[in-house]
Short mmCIF file of C-alpha atoms in Angstrom, two decimals:
data_model
loop_
_atom_site.label_atom_id
_atom_site.label_comp_id
_atom_site.label_asym_id
_atom_site.label_seq_id
_atom_site.Cartn_x
_atom_site.Cartn_y
_atom_site.Cartn_z
CA MET A 1 -0.02 -0.03 0.07
CA THR A 2 1.31 3.45 -0.89
CA ALA A 3 1.34 5.95 1.80
CA GLU A 4 -1.50 8.46 1.30
CA LYS A 5 -2.93 11.23 3.44
CA LEU A 6 -6.07 9.97 5.16
CA THR A 7 -8.06 11.64 7.85
CA ARG A 8 -7.93 9.85 11.11
CA PRO A 9 -11.37 8.40 11.75
CA GLU A 10 -12.98 8.13 15.13
CA LEU A 11 -13.24 4.55 16.39
CA VAL A 12 -16.67 4.38 18.09
CA CYS A 13 -17.08 1.47 20.49
CA PRO A 14 -19.84 -0.18 22.44
CA ALA A 15 -20.22 -0.30 26.23
CA GLY A 16 -23.09 -2.05 28.05
CA THR A 17 -21.60 -1.56 31.53
CA PRO A 18 -19.10 0.89 33.11
CA ALA A 19 -16.52 -1.93 33.21
CA SER A 20 -16.97 -2.37 29.44
CA LEU A 21 -16.59 1.37 28.91
CA ARG A 22 -13.26 1.43 30.77
CA THR A 23 -12.18 -1.65 28.80
CA ALA A 24 -13.06 0.11 25.49
CA VAL A 25 -11.19 3.32 26.43
CA ASP A 26 -8.15 1.35 27.62
CA ALA A 27 -8.17 -0.75 24.41
CA GLY A 28 -8.00 2.35 22.20
CA ALA A 29 -11.52 3.61 21.62
CA ASP A 30 -11.81 7.23 20.56
CA ALA A 31 -15.41 7.35 21.58
CA VAL A 32 -17.73 4.96 23.46
CA TYR A 33 -21.45 4.81 23.07
CA CYS A 34 -23.85 3.69 25.86
CA GLY A 35 -27.37 4.06 27.15
CA PHE A 36 -29.47 4.21 30.30
CA GLN A 37 -31.21 1.37 32.01
CA ASN A 38 -34.53 1.91 30.35
CA ALA A 39 -36.43 1.90 27.07
CA THR A 40 -34.68 5.03 25.78
CA ASN A 41 -32.06 3.00 24.06
CA ALA A 42 -32.10 0.06 21.66
CA ARG A 43 -30.14 -2.35 23.93
CA ASN A 44 -32.56 -2.44 26.81
CA PHE A 45 -31.50 -5.74 28.24
CA PRO A 46 -31.71 -6.95 31.89
CA GLY A 47 -28.59 -6.08 33.85
CA LEU A 48 -27.24 -3.83 31.09
CA ASN A 49 -26.58 -0.19 30.71
CA PHE A 50 -25.91 2.87 33.01
CA THR A 51 -27.48 4.63 35.90
CA PRO A 52 -27.03 8.40 35.73
CA ALA A 53 -24.36 8.21 38.41
CA GLU A 54 -22.45 5.62 36.50
CA LEU A 55 -22.68 7.63 33.32
CA GLN A 56 -21.30 10.70 35.07
CA ALA A 57 -18.28 8.64 36.33
CA ALA A 58 -17.76 6.95 32.90
CA ILE A 59 -17.69 10.42 31.27
CA ALA A 60 -14.98 11.59 33.72
CA TYR A 61 -12.99 8.29 33.14
CA ALA A 62 -13.19 8.67 29.33
CA HIS A 63 -12.45 12.48 29.30
CA ASP A 64 -9.39 12.01 31.55
CA ARG A 65 -7.97 9.66 28.84
CA GLY A 66 -9.01 11.74 25.87
CA ALA A 67 -11.90 9.66 24.83
CA LYS A 68 -15.51 10.82 24.11
CA VAL A 69 -18.82 9.39 25.45
CA LEU A 70 -21.94 9.27 23.22
CA LEU A 71 -25.32 8.63 24.76
CA ALA A 72 -27.75 6.59 22.74
CA VAL A 73 -31.33 7.78 23.21
CA ASN A 74 -32.32 6.15 19.95
CA THR A 75 -35.72 4.51 20.45
CA PHE A 76 -39.13 5.93 19.58
CA PRO A 77 -41.33 7.04 22.51
CA PRO A 78 -44.90 5.76 22.33
CA ALA A 79 -47.49 8.44 21.92
CA GLY A 80 -47.89 10.57 25.11
CA GLN A 81 -45.01 8.89 26.89
CA THR A 82 -42.12 11.21 25.95
CA ASP A 83 -41.04 12.15 29.57
CA LEU A 84 -38.57 9.35 29.92
CA TRP A 85 -36.78 10.31 26.64
CA LYS A 86 -36.76 14.01 27.56
CA GLU A 87 -35.32 13.13 31.00
CA ALA A 88 -32.55 11.08 29.36
CA ILE A 89 -31.70 14.06 27.07
CA ASP A 90 -31.59 16.44 30.01
CA ILE A 91 -29.34 14.14 32.08
CA GLY A 92 -26.91 13.55 29.30
CA ALA A 93 -26.69 17.21 28.39
CA GLY A 94 -26.27 18.10 32.02
CA PHE A 95 -23.34 15.79 32.41
CA GLY A 96 -21.51 17.27 29.37
CA ILE A 97 -22.00 14.29 27.13
CA ASP A 98 -20.02 14.54 23.86
CA ALA A 99 -23.00 13.80 21.68
CA ILE A 100 -26.45 12.37 21.93
CA ILE A 101 -27.54 9.85 19.33
CA VAL A 102 -31.25 10.28 18.47
CA ALA A 103 -33.70 8.61 16.05
CA ASP A 104 -37.06 10.04 16.72
CA ILE A 105 -37.90 13.49 15.33
CA GLY A 106 -39.71 14.53 18.49
CA VAL A 107 -36.73 13.55 20.62
CA ALA A 108 -34.35 15.31 18.19
CA ASP A 109 -36.54 18.40 18.32
CA TYR A 110 -36.63 18.47 22.04
CA ALA A 111 -32.82 18.11 22.36
CA ALA A 112 -32.17 20.72 19.62
CA ARG A 113 -34.59 23.32 21.28
CA ARG A 114 -33.83 22.62 24.93
CA HIS A 115 -30.05 22.16 24.66
CA PRO A 116 -29.13 24.16 21.50
CA GLY A 117 -25.40 23.70 22.08
CA GLN A 118 -25.65 19.84 22.49
CA ARG A 119 -24.00 18.00 19.58
CA LEU A 120 -26.58 15.44 18.05
CA HIS A 121 -25.88 12.39 15.94
CA LEU A 122 -28.60 10.63 13.99
CA SER A 123 -28.94 7.02 14.94
CA VAL A 124 -29.02 4.12 12.47
CA GLN A 125 -32.47 3.55 13.91
CA ALA A 126 -33.74 6.59 11.96
CA GLY A 127 -33.03 4.69 8.78
CA ALA A 128 -31.86 7.91 6.92
CA ALA A 129 -29.92 6.94 3.86
CA SER A 130 -30.81 9.52 1.18
CA PRO A 131 -29.28 13.06 0.99
CA GLU A 132 -32.77 14.51 1.30
CA ALA A 133 -33.65 12.58 4.51
CA ILE A 134 -30.24 13.30 6.09
CA GLY A 135 -30.33 16.95 5.00
CA PHE A 136 -33.75 17.30 6.77
CA TYR A 137 -32.28 16.18 10.14
CA CYS A 138 -29.24 18.46 9.61
CA ARG A 139 -31.36 21.48 8.72
CA GLU A 140 -34.10 21.16 11.25
CA PHE A 141 -32.23 19.81 14.27
CA GLY A 142 -28.62 20.67 13.61
CA VAL A 143 -27.47 17.04 13.46
CA LYS A 144 -23.74 16.86 12.98
CA ARG A 145 -23.35 13.18 12.10
CA VAL A 146 -25.40 10.40 10.55
CA VAL A 147 -24.92 6.67 11.40
CA LEU A 148 -25.68 5.11 8.10
CA PRO A 149 -28.01 2.12 7.67
CA ARG A 150 -26.03 -1.01 6.59
CA MET A 151 -27.50 -0.97 3.18
CA LEU A 152 -25.15 1.11 1.12
CA THR A 153 -22.09 0.21 -0.89
CA VAL A 154 -18.80 1.98 -0.32
CA ALA A 155 -19.38 3.68 -3.63
CA GLU A 156 -22.70 4.88 -2.59
CA ILE A 157 -21.36 6.21 0.77
CA SER A 158 -18.77 8.12 -1.24
CA GLY A 159 -21.44 9.64 -3.46
CA LEU A 160 -23.60 10.44 -0.37
CA HIS A 161 -20.55 12.14 1.29
CA GLN A 162 -20.50 14.75 -1.48
CA GLN A 163 -24.22 15.60 -0.97
CA ILE A 164 -24.76 15.94 2.81
CA PRO A 165 -23.70 18.63 5.20
CA CYS A 166 -22.69 16.31 8.04
CA GLU A 167 -20.15 13.66 9.10
CA ILE A 168 -20.70 9.97 8.25
CA GLU A 169 -20.45 7.13 10.82
CA ALA A 170 -20.54 3.55 9.37
CA PHE A 171 -20.71 0.15 11.14
CA VAL A 172 -17.58 -1.93 10.59
CA PHE A 173 -18.07 -4.98 12.76
CA GLY A 174 -20.76 -6.83 14.55
CA ASN A 175 -24.29 -8.07 14.37
CA ILE A 176 -26.15 -7.26 11.23
CA GLY A 177 -29.93 -7.55 10.93
CA MET A 178 -32.74 -6.47 8.85
CA MET A 179 -31.89 -3.80 6.26
CA ALA A 180 -34.81 -1.47 6.94
CA GLU A 181 -33.36 -0.36 10.32
CA GLY A 182 -35.67 1.15 12.80
CA ARG A 183 -38.64 -0.36 11.14
CA CYS A 184 -38.48 -4.05 12.17
CA SER A 185 -41.55 -5.43 13.80
CA LEU A 186 -40.73 -9.10 14.01
CA THR A 187 -40.10 -9.13 17.73
CA ASN A 188 -43.29 -7.10 18.22
CA TYR A 189 -45.32 -9.72 16.24
CA ALA A 190 -43.81 -12.57 18.27
CA THR A 191 -43.77 -11.06 21.76
CA GLY A 192 -45.88 -7.97 21.89
CA LEU A 193 -42.77 -5.91 22.85
CA SER A 194 -41.29 -3.54 20.31
CA THR A 195 -37.59 -3.35 19.40
CA ASN A 196 -38.04 0.30 18.33
CA MET A 197 -40.18 1.52 21.33
CA ASP A 198 -39.24 -0.84 24.19
CA GLY A 199 -35.64 -1.01 23.01
CA VAL A 200 -35.34 -4.73 23.02
CA CYS A 201 -34.93 -7.16 20.23
CA SER A 202 -35.92 -10.70 21.33
CA PRO A 203 -36.60 -9.91 25.00
CA ALA A 204 -34.84 -12.46 27.19
CA SER A 205 -37.94 -12.93 29.25
CA GLN A 206 -39.52 -14.62 26.24
CA VAL A 207 -36.57 -16.62 25.06
CA GLN A 208 -36.31 -20.38 25.85
CA TYR A 209 -33.44 -22.75 25.09
CA GLU A 210 -33.98 -26.51 25.24
CA GLU A 211 -31.37 -29.22 24.56
CA ASP A 212 -32.35 -32.79 24.09
CA ALA A 213 -30.32 -35.87 25.12
CA GLU A 214 -28.49 -35.81 21.73
CA ARG A 215 -27.56 -32.14 22.32
CA ASN A 216 -29.87 -30.86 19.54
CA LEU A 217 -30.72 -27.30 20.64
CA THR A 218 -34.14 -25.71 20.11
CA THR A 219 -34.55 -21.91 20.50
CA ARG A 220 -37.97 -20.38 21.02
CA LEU A 221 -39.20 -16.70 21.22
CA GLY A 222 -42.60 -16.06 22.55
CA GLY A 223 -43.72 -19.60 21.82
CA PHE A 224 -42.35 -19.60 18.26
CA VAL A 225 -39.63 -22.08 17.39
CA VAL A 226 -36.89 -19.87 15.86
CA ASP A 227 -34.44 -22.61 15.08
CA ARG A 228 -33.11 -26.03 15.79
CA PHE A 229 -29.35 -26.67 15.91
CA ALA A 230 -27.98 -30.08 15.56
CA CYS A 231 -25.28 -31.27 18.02
CA GLY A 232 -22.05 -29.53 17.10
CA GLU A 233 -23.74 -26.99 14.88
CA SER A 234 -23.04 -23.30 15.54
CA ALA A 235 -25.91 -21.53 17.30
CA GLY A 236 -27.18 -18.00 16.55
CA TYR A 237 -29.14 -15.42 18.45
CA PRO A 238 -32.79 -16.16 19.06
CA THR A 239 -33.98 -13.51 16.76
CA ILE A 240 -36.87 -14.06 14.31
CA CYS A 241 -34.81 -12.67 11.43
CA LYS A 242 -32.08 -15.18 11.79
CA GLY A 243 -34.22 -18.23 12.26
CA ARG A 244 -34.86 -21.12 9.96
CA TYR A 245 -38.36 -21.85 8.79
CA HIS A 246 -40.28 -24.21 6.52
CA VAL A 247 -41.14 -22.14 3.43
CA VAL A 248 -43.41 -23.06 0.57
CA GLY A 249 -41.38 -24.10 -2.37
CA ARG A 250 -38.36 -25.17 -0.38
CA THR A 251 -37.39 -28.48 1.19
CA GLY A 252 -36.20 -28.34 4.83
CA ALA A 253 -35.65 -25.44 7.13
CA TYR A 254 -34.53 -22.21 5.46
CA HIS A 255 -33.15 -18.82 6.58
CA ALA A 256 -36.10 -17.05 5.11
CA PHE A 257 -35.01 -13.60 6.29
CA GLU A 258 -31.29 -13.40 6.98
CA GLU A 259 -28.48 -15.88 7.76
CA PRO A 260 -26.62 -15.69 11.14
CA VAL A 261 -23.56 -13.92 10.02
CA SER A 262 -21.62 -10.94 11.35
CA LEU A 263 -20.46 -7.87 9.59
CA ASN A 264 -16.64 -7.44 9.44
CA LEU A 265 -15.28 -4.64 7.19
CA SER A 266 -11.65 -4.69 8.34
CA ALA A 267 -10.59 -5.33 4.80
CA LEU A 268 -12.54 -2.31 3.58
CA LEU A 269 -11.19 0.25 6.09
CA PRO A 270 -9.00 2.17 3.55
CA ASP A 271 -11.92 2.31 1.09
CA LEU A 272 -14.34 3.57 3.81
CA MET A 273 -11.86 6.28 4.90
CA ARG A 274 -11.36 7.36 1.30
CA ALA A 275 -15.15 7.51 0.90
CA GLY A 276 -15.46 10.19 3.55
CA VAL A 277 -16.43 8.08 6.55
CA THR A 278 -15.62 10.10 9.70
CA ALA A 279 -16.35 7.42 12.33
CA LEU A 280 -16.09 3.68 12.39
CA LYS A 281 -18.59 1.96 14.59
CA ILE A 282 -18.36 -1.34 16.34
CA GLU A 283 -21.64 -3.01 17.36
CA GLY A 284 -22.22 -4.93 20.57
CA ARG A 285 -23.34 -3.07 23.67
CA GLN A 286 -24.99 -6.38 24.77
CA ARG A 287 -21.56 -8.20 24.56
CA SER A 288 -18.99 -8.79 27.26
CA ARG A 289 -15.81 -7.00 28.26
CA ALA A 290 -13.88 -9.81 26.55
CA TYR A 291 -15.59 -9.08 23.23
CA VAL A 292 -15.03 -5.32 23.65
CA ARG A 293 -11.40 -5.75 24.54
CA ASN A 294 -10.60 -8.06 21.59
CA VAL A 295 -12.62 -6.22 18.92
CA VAL A 296 -11.57 -2.78 19.89
CA ALA A 297 -7.91 -3.62 20.14
CA ALA A 298 -8.03 -5.32 16.74
CA PHE A 299 -9.64 -2.43 15.04
CA ARG A 300 -7.40 0.19 16.80
CA LYS A 301 -4.36 -1.76 15.40
CA ALA A 302 -6.00 -2.01 11.97
CA VAL A 303 -7.00 1.68 11.75
CA ASP A 304 -3.51 2.72 12.93
CA ALA A 305 -1.90 0.54 10.28
CA VAL A 306 -3.98 2.05 7.50
CA LEU A 307 -3.04 5.58 8.68
CA ALA A 308 0.60 4.49 8.62
CA GLY A 309 0.21 3.27 5.01
CA ARG A 310 0.28 -0.35 5.86
CA ASP A 311 -2.26 -2.98 5.06
CA PRO A 312 -4.87 -3.40 7.82
CA GLU A 313 -3.88 -6.72 9.35
CA ILE A 314 -6.61 -7.65 11.83
CA ALA A 315 -6.58 -10.61 14.33
CA SER A 316 -9.20 -13.28 13.64
CA LEU A 317 -12.37 -12.31 15.33
CA LEU A 318 -14.30 -15.21 13.86
CA ALA A 319 -14.83 -16.95 17.27
CA LEU A 320 -16.71 -13.85 18.41
CA THR A 321 -19.14 -13.77 15.54
CA GLU A 322 -22.67 -15.08 15.31
CA GLY A 323 -22.77 -18.27 13.26
CA HIS A 324 -18.97 -18.15 13.03
CA ARG A 325 -19.34 -16.51 9.72
CA GLU A 326 -18.46 -13.12 8.53
CA THR A 327 -19.72 -10.93 5.67
CA GLN A 328 -19.08 -7.47 4.15
CA GLY A 329 -22.83 -7.21 3.58
CA ALA A 330 -24.00 -4.51 1.33
CA PHE A 331 -20.85 -2.50 1.64
CA GLN A 332 -18.89 -4.52 -0.99
CA GLY A 333 -21.79 -4.91 -3.34
CA LYS A 334 -25.48 -5.88 -3.15
CA THR A 335 -25.86 -9.55 -3.86
CA TRP A 336 -29.42 -9.75 -2.60
CA ARG A 337 -31.02 -13.07 -2.01
CA MET B 1 -27.43 -10.88 1.30
CA ALA B 2 -23.85 -11.34 0.24
CA ARG B 3 -22.45 -14.78 0.92
CA ASP B 4 -18.67 -14.21 1.46
CA GLU B 5 -18.53 -16.39 4.51
CA THR B 6 -15.16 -17.22 5.69
CA ALA B 7 -15.73 -20.31 7.75
CA GLN B 8 -17.35 -23.69 7.29
CA PRO B 9 -20.93 -22.79 7.62
CA GLY B 10 -22.82 -24.05 10.58
CA ARG B 11 -19.98 -25.87 12.35
CA ALA B 12 -19.06 -24.83 15.85
CA PRO B 13 -15.23 -24.69 16.27
CA GLY B 14 -15.50 -26.27 19.64
CA ASN B 15 -17.47 -29.26 18.45
CA GLN B 16 -15.81 -30.51 15.30
CA ALA B 17 -16.17 -34.20 14.98
CA GLY B 18 -13.36 -36.38 15.85
CA ARG B 19 -11.25 -33.71 17.33
CA GLY B 20 -9.44 -33.78 20.65
CA SER B 21 -11.02 -36.86 22.20
CA LEU B 22 -7.96 -37.45 24.35
CA ARG B 23 -7.95 -33.84 25.44
CA GLU B 24 -11.67 -34.08 26.25
CA SER B 25 -10.99 -37.19 28.31
CA LEU B 26 -8.30 -35.36 30.18
CA ARG B 27 -10.56 -32.38 30.70
CA ASP B 28 -13.20 -34.55 32.06
CA LEU B 29 -10.74 -36.41 34.32
CA PRO B 30 -11.51 -34.29 37.46
CA ARG B 31 -15.13 -35.35 37.40
CA HIS B 32 -14.14 -38.97 38.05
CA VAL B 33 -10.99 -38.38 40.09
CA LEU B 34 -12.55 -36.00 42.50
CA ALA B 35 -15.89 -37.91 42.72
CA PRO B 36 -15.04 -39.76 45.93
CA LEU B 37 -14.10 -36.54 47.85
CA PRO B 38 -16.67 -35.08 50.22
CA LEU B 39 -18.15 -31.67 49.43
CA ALA B 40 -18.05 -30.37 53.02
CA PRO B 41 -14.65 -28.83 52.91
CA LEU B 42 -15.62 -26.90 49.86
CA GLN B 43 -18.62 -25.16 51.44
CA PRO B 44 -16.84 -22.61 53.67
CA VAL B 45 -14.49 -21.59 50.71
CA LEU B 46 -17.60 -21.00 48.50
CA ARG B 47 -19.39 -19.13 51.35
CA ARG B 48 -16.33 -16.85 51.66
CA VAL B 49 -16.16 -16.20 47.97
CA VAL B 50 -19.92 -15.24 47.50
CA GLU B 51 -19.85 -13.12 50.78
CA HIS B 52 -16.73 -11.28 49.54
CA VAL B 53 -18.19 -10.55 46.14
CA ALA B 54 -21.55 -9.48 47.67
CA ALA B 55 -19.83 -7.23 50.19
CA SER B 56 -17.36 -5.61 47.80
CA HIS B 57 -19.56 -5.18 44.68
CA ARG B 58 -22.83 -3.88 45.92
CA GLU B 59 -23.68 -2.50 42.59
CA LEU B 60 -24.13 -6.09 41.37
CA PHE B 61 -27.49 -6.27 43.03
CA GLY B 62 -28.64 -3.14 41.30
CA ARG B 63 -27.95 -4.92 37.92
CA LEU B 64 -29.69 -8.18 39.12
CA GLY B 65 -32.78 -6.23 40.06
CA PRO B 66 -35.75 -8.69 40.53
CA HIS B 67 -33.49 -11.65 39.73
CA ALA B 68 -31.33 -11.28 42.87
CA GLY B 69 -33.26 -13.85 44.88
CA LYS B 70 -33.36 -16.48 42.12
CA LYS B 71 -31.53 -19.73 42.26
CA PHE B 72 -28.92 -20.42 39.58
CA LEU B 73 -27.76 -23.97 39.05
CA ILE B 74 -24.25 -23.78 37.62
CA ASP B 75 -23.06 -27.12 36.19
CA PRO B 76 -19.34 -27.42 35.50
CA THR B 77 -19.56 -30.50 33.45
CA ASN B 78 -16.10 -31.76 34.23
CA LEU B 79 -16.45 -31.50 38.00
CA PRO B 80 -18.24 -34.10 40.17
CA PHE B 81 -20.68 -31.52 41.62
CA VAL B 82 -22.78 -28.50 40.71
CA LEU B 83 -23.09 -25.12 42.34
CA VAL B 84 -26.26 -23.45 43.53
CA LEU B 85 -25.91 -19.74 43.58
CA GLN B 86 -28.58 -17.48 45.12
CA PRO B 87 -27.23 -13.87 44.88
CA ASP B 88 -29.36 -12.47 47.51
CA SER B 89 -28.21 -8.99 48.67
CA ILE B 90 -28.50 -9.81 52.37
CA GLN B 91 -27.87 -13.51 52.62
CA PRO B 92 -25.98 -14.59 49.40
CA GLN B 93 -25.44 -18.32 49.04
CA LEU B 94 -23.13 -20.43 47.00
CA VAL B 95 -23.11 -24.15 47.84
CA ALA B 96 -21.90 -27.31 46.09
CA ARG B 97 -24.29 -30.16 45.58
CA ARG B 98 -24.30 -33.43 43.90
CA ARG B 99 -26.02 -33.61 40.50
CA GLN B 100 -28.65 -36.03 41.76
CA PRO B 101 -31.18 -35.23 42.96
CA VAL B 102 -31.27 -32.13 40.91
CA PRO B 103 -31.33 -29.15 43.24
CA LEU B 104 -34.19 -26.65 42.92
CA HIS B 105 -33.37 -23.86 40.55
CA ASP B 106 -34.86 -21.10 38.38
CA ALA B 107 -32.15 -21.25 35.66
CA LYS B 108 -29.29 -23.53 34.79
CA ILE B 109 -25.93 -22.63 33.25
CA THR B 110 -23.92 -25.46 31.88
CA GLY B 111 -20.28 -25.50 30.60
CA SER B 112 -16.86 -26.95 31.39
CA PHE B 113 -15.13 -25.46 34.57
CA GLY B 114 -12.57 -23.75 32.29
CA VAL B 115 -15.18 -22.03 30.24
CA LEU B 116 -17.16 -20.83 33.26
CA PHE B 117 -13.98 -19.68 35.02
CA ALA B 118 -12.66 -17.82 32.04
CA MET B 119 -16.02 -16.12 31.54
CA ILE B 120 -16.12 -14.89 35.16
CA ASP B 121 -12.47 -13.79 34.78
CA GLY B 122 -13.41 -11.61 31.87
CA ARG B 123 -11.45 -13.63 29.30
CA LEU B 124 -14.14 -15.18 27.26
CA ASP B 125 -17.38 -13.78 25.77
CA GLY B 126 -20.49 -15.50 26.82
CA ASP B 127 -22.36 -15.00 23.52
CA ALA B 128 -19.47 -16.43 21.64
CA LEU B 129 -19.49 -19.49 23.95
CA PHE B 130 -23.19 -19.91 23.21
CA PHE B 131 -22.59 -19.67 19.55
CA SER B 132 -19.93 -22.40 19.77
CA ARG B 133 -22.21 -24.47 21.95
CA ASP B 134 -19.65 -24.45 24.77
CA LEU B 135 -22.23 -22.79 27.05
CA MET B 136 -25.83 -23.73 27.52
CA ILE B 137 -28.57 -22.06 29.47
CA THR B 138 -31.99 -23.30 30.30
CA GLY B 139 -34.86 -22.04 32.47
CA ASP B 140 -35.28 -18.34 33.20
CA THR B 141 -33.25 -16.79 30.33
CA GLU B 142 -33.80 -13.20 31.65
CA ALA B 143 -32.35 -14.17 35.00
CA VAL B 144 -29.30 -15.55 33.34
CA VAL B 145 -28.76 -12.51 31.13
CA ALA B 146 -29.09 -10.20 34.18
CA LEU B 147 -26.52 -12.33 36.08
CA ARG B 148 -24.17 -12.51 33.22
CA ASN B 149 -24.25 -8.67 32.67
CA ALA B 150 -23.94 -8.02 36.40
CA LEU B 151 -20.89 -10.27 36.70
CA ASP B 152 -19.36 -8.80 33.56
CA ASP B 153 -19.44 -5.38 35.24
CA LEU B 154 -17.05 -6.56 37.90
CA ASP B 155 -13.52 -5.30 37.32
CA GLU B 156 -10.92 -7.46 35.54
CA ASN B 157 -9.14 -8.37 38.79
CA VAL B 158 -12.15 -10.09 40.43
CA VAL B 159 -10.52 -13.37 40.70
CA ASP B 160 -7.33 -11.70 42.23
CA SER B 161 -9.59 -9.74 44.55
CA LEU B 162 -11.17 -13.02 45.61
CA ALA B 163 -7.77 -14.57 46.27
CA ALA B 164 -6.90 -11.53 48.43
CA ALA B 165 -9.98 -12.19 50.53
CA PHE B 166 -8.46 -15.32 51.98
CA GLY B 167 -6.29 -13.39 54.39
CA PRO B 168 -3.10 -15.42 55.34
CA LEU B 169 -3.98 -17.94 52.66
CA SER B 170 -4.07 -15.23 49.90
CA ALA B 171 -0.67 -16.18 48.43
CA PRO B 172 -1.63 -19.78 47.82
CA ALA B 173 -5.00 -18.63 46.62
CA ARG B 174 -3.33 -16.29 44.10
CA LEU B 175 -1.10 -19.17 42.99
CA ALA B 176 -4.21 -21.31 42.58
CA ALA B 177 -5.87 -18.58 40.56
CA SER B 178 -2.87 -18.32 38.35
CA MET B 179 -2.71 -22.03 37.77
CA LEU B 180 -6.43 -22.15 37.01
CA ARG B 181 -5.87 -19.39 34.42
CA SER B 182 -3.16 -21.58 32.77
CA LEU B 183 -5.25 -24.61 32.87
CA THR B 184 -8.33 -23.02 31.61
CA ALA B 185 -6.29 -21.31 28.84
CA GLU B 186 -5.33 -24.76 27.76
CA ASP B 187 -8.97 -25.67 27.84
CA ARG B 188 -9.82 -22.60 25.81
CA HIS B 189 -7.30 -23.52 23.10
CA ASP B 190 -8.66 -27.02 23.09
CA ARG B 191 -12.07 -25.67 22.15
#
């Protein structure tokens, strides 16, 4: 690789707990994103996330080490129940959070009006992928960065970069789900709880695992069998979109929506940086410190290598991926099923 | 979607047929060798461990929320006993029991001792262990997720901290922890 002048991207890393946040910062994160222990963020799992006091301490820890903290308030409040979201915005802004990640236009509007100096990022949950949609959020709410849905090629991102007045953040690693992000109602259909409003995809309270004597594993969500894994077969998350089903016209169980694979764009890092991506995002607030440490360290090393004009050699992260398979998804090219 | 998968689809690395049967036998050896030993000497050690964690990490109970009083059956498959954990904020309990009769529990967590130890020690990721079928949970999934997240918020040195709690025996406890790390690292590579 020839040395070329690339702008240093921000490595944006997940944290589900204060210990994970410290781990991410220590492993080389430029910014860490996290959420409160309620429905205001899209990883509302039991035992996960931050109390206000924990967030305040986490911000101090990160700032002392030159890292930023971004607060995800990226779900959609049900009608007439916006107080929780407003409170989250107020607390974050009061603590001096570096940016708040929003999806709902009402929440964005509240943040922009109540805290005009507060930096806002547009969540992937907003599903904004066109110059017109992104431009609207920038114009109306002063959004400074958009987290792009995982449905664009690198070439399309490059084209978009020329047409929008804000920074671009792109996912580079982690779970990859339905392409119309922020609009998935599969969990809602199966459980009555909403990914987008309650902040939980496949709520653990409605997940059941069962292994028979031959170690065949059955996973259920809300009474629906999502998948059956033979003994020795890699398992996936108990999400409707990654399950196998009997479909008309096909023999045997079939991944009717998506296959359990994980996004890994380590090989495309130079292309993304040339395309104008300002921030590289790692998915996985629901994952452990071990995941955070390994993935963040690997991407820190890879990004630094690219900036130094070397090829981005990245340690194998396959063991951490769902289904033990990796994909470049739509980023490399759209080979739709 | 694109199909540029880089691994054999659908096969868990830890469970490839015909691999490591001798190592697996060695890993399971403690279950047989230690079986005749009584559990009584283990109970005060376990009590000390759970009381130390409960006293020094009160934030853990906030994360557990309504699941703090539940009973978790932890089954280290290569040991001749199971553990029953009740992370109650006032009277936490961790006791060893024989597998039969099956102790009362709300949720069960199954894996080799090495896998469970490395997860508590912050070295292995629970989701990855589930994907590879090295970790299995049944029963109250929500309670297990809360417990997993609560324990994962403990600092990296939790095992060392536990060792320090053994007072004059802390040096041998640290040595034991170090040896366990080495042994379980072998187990990890074996997977």
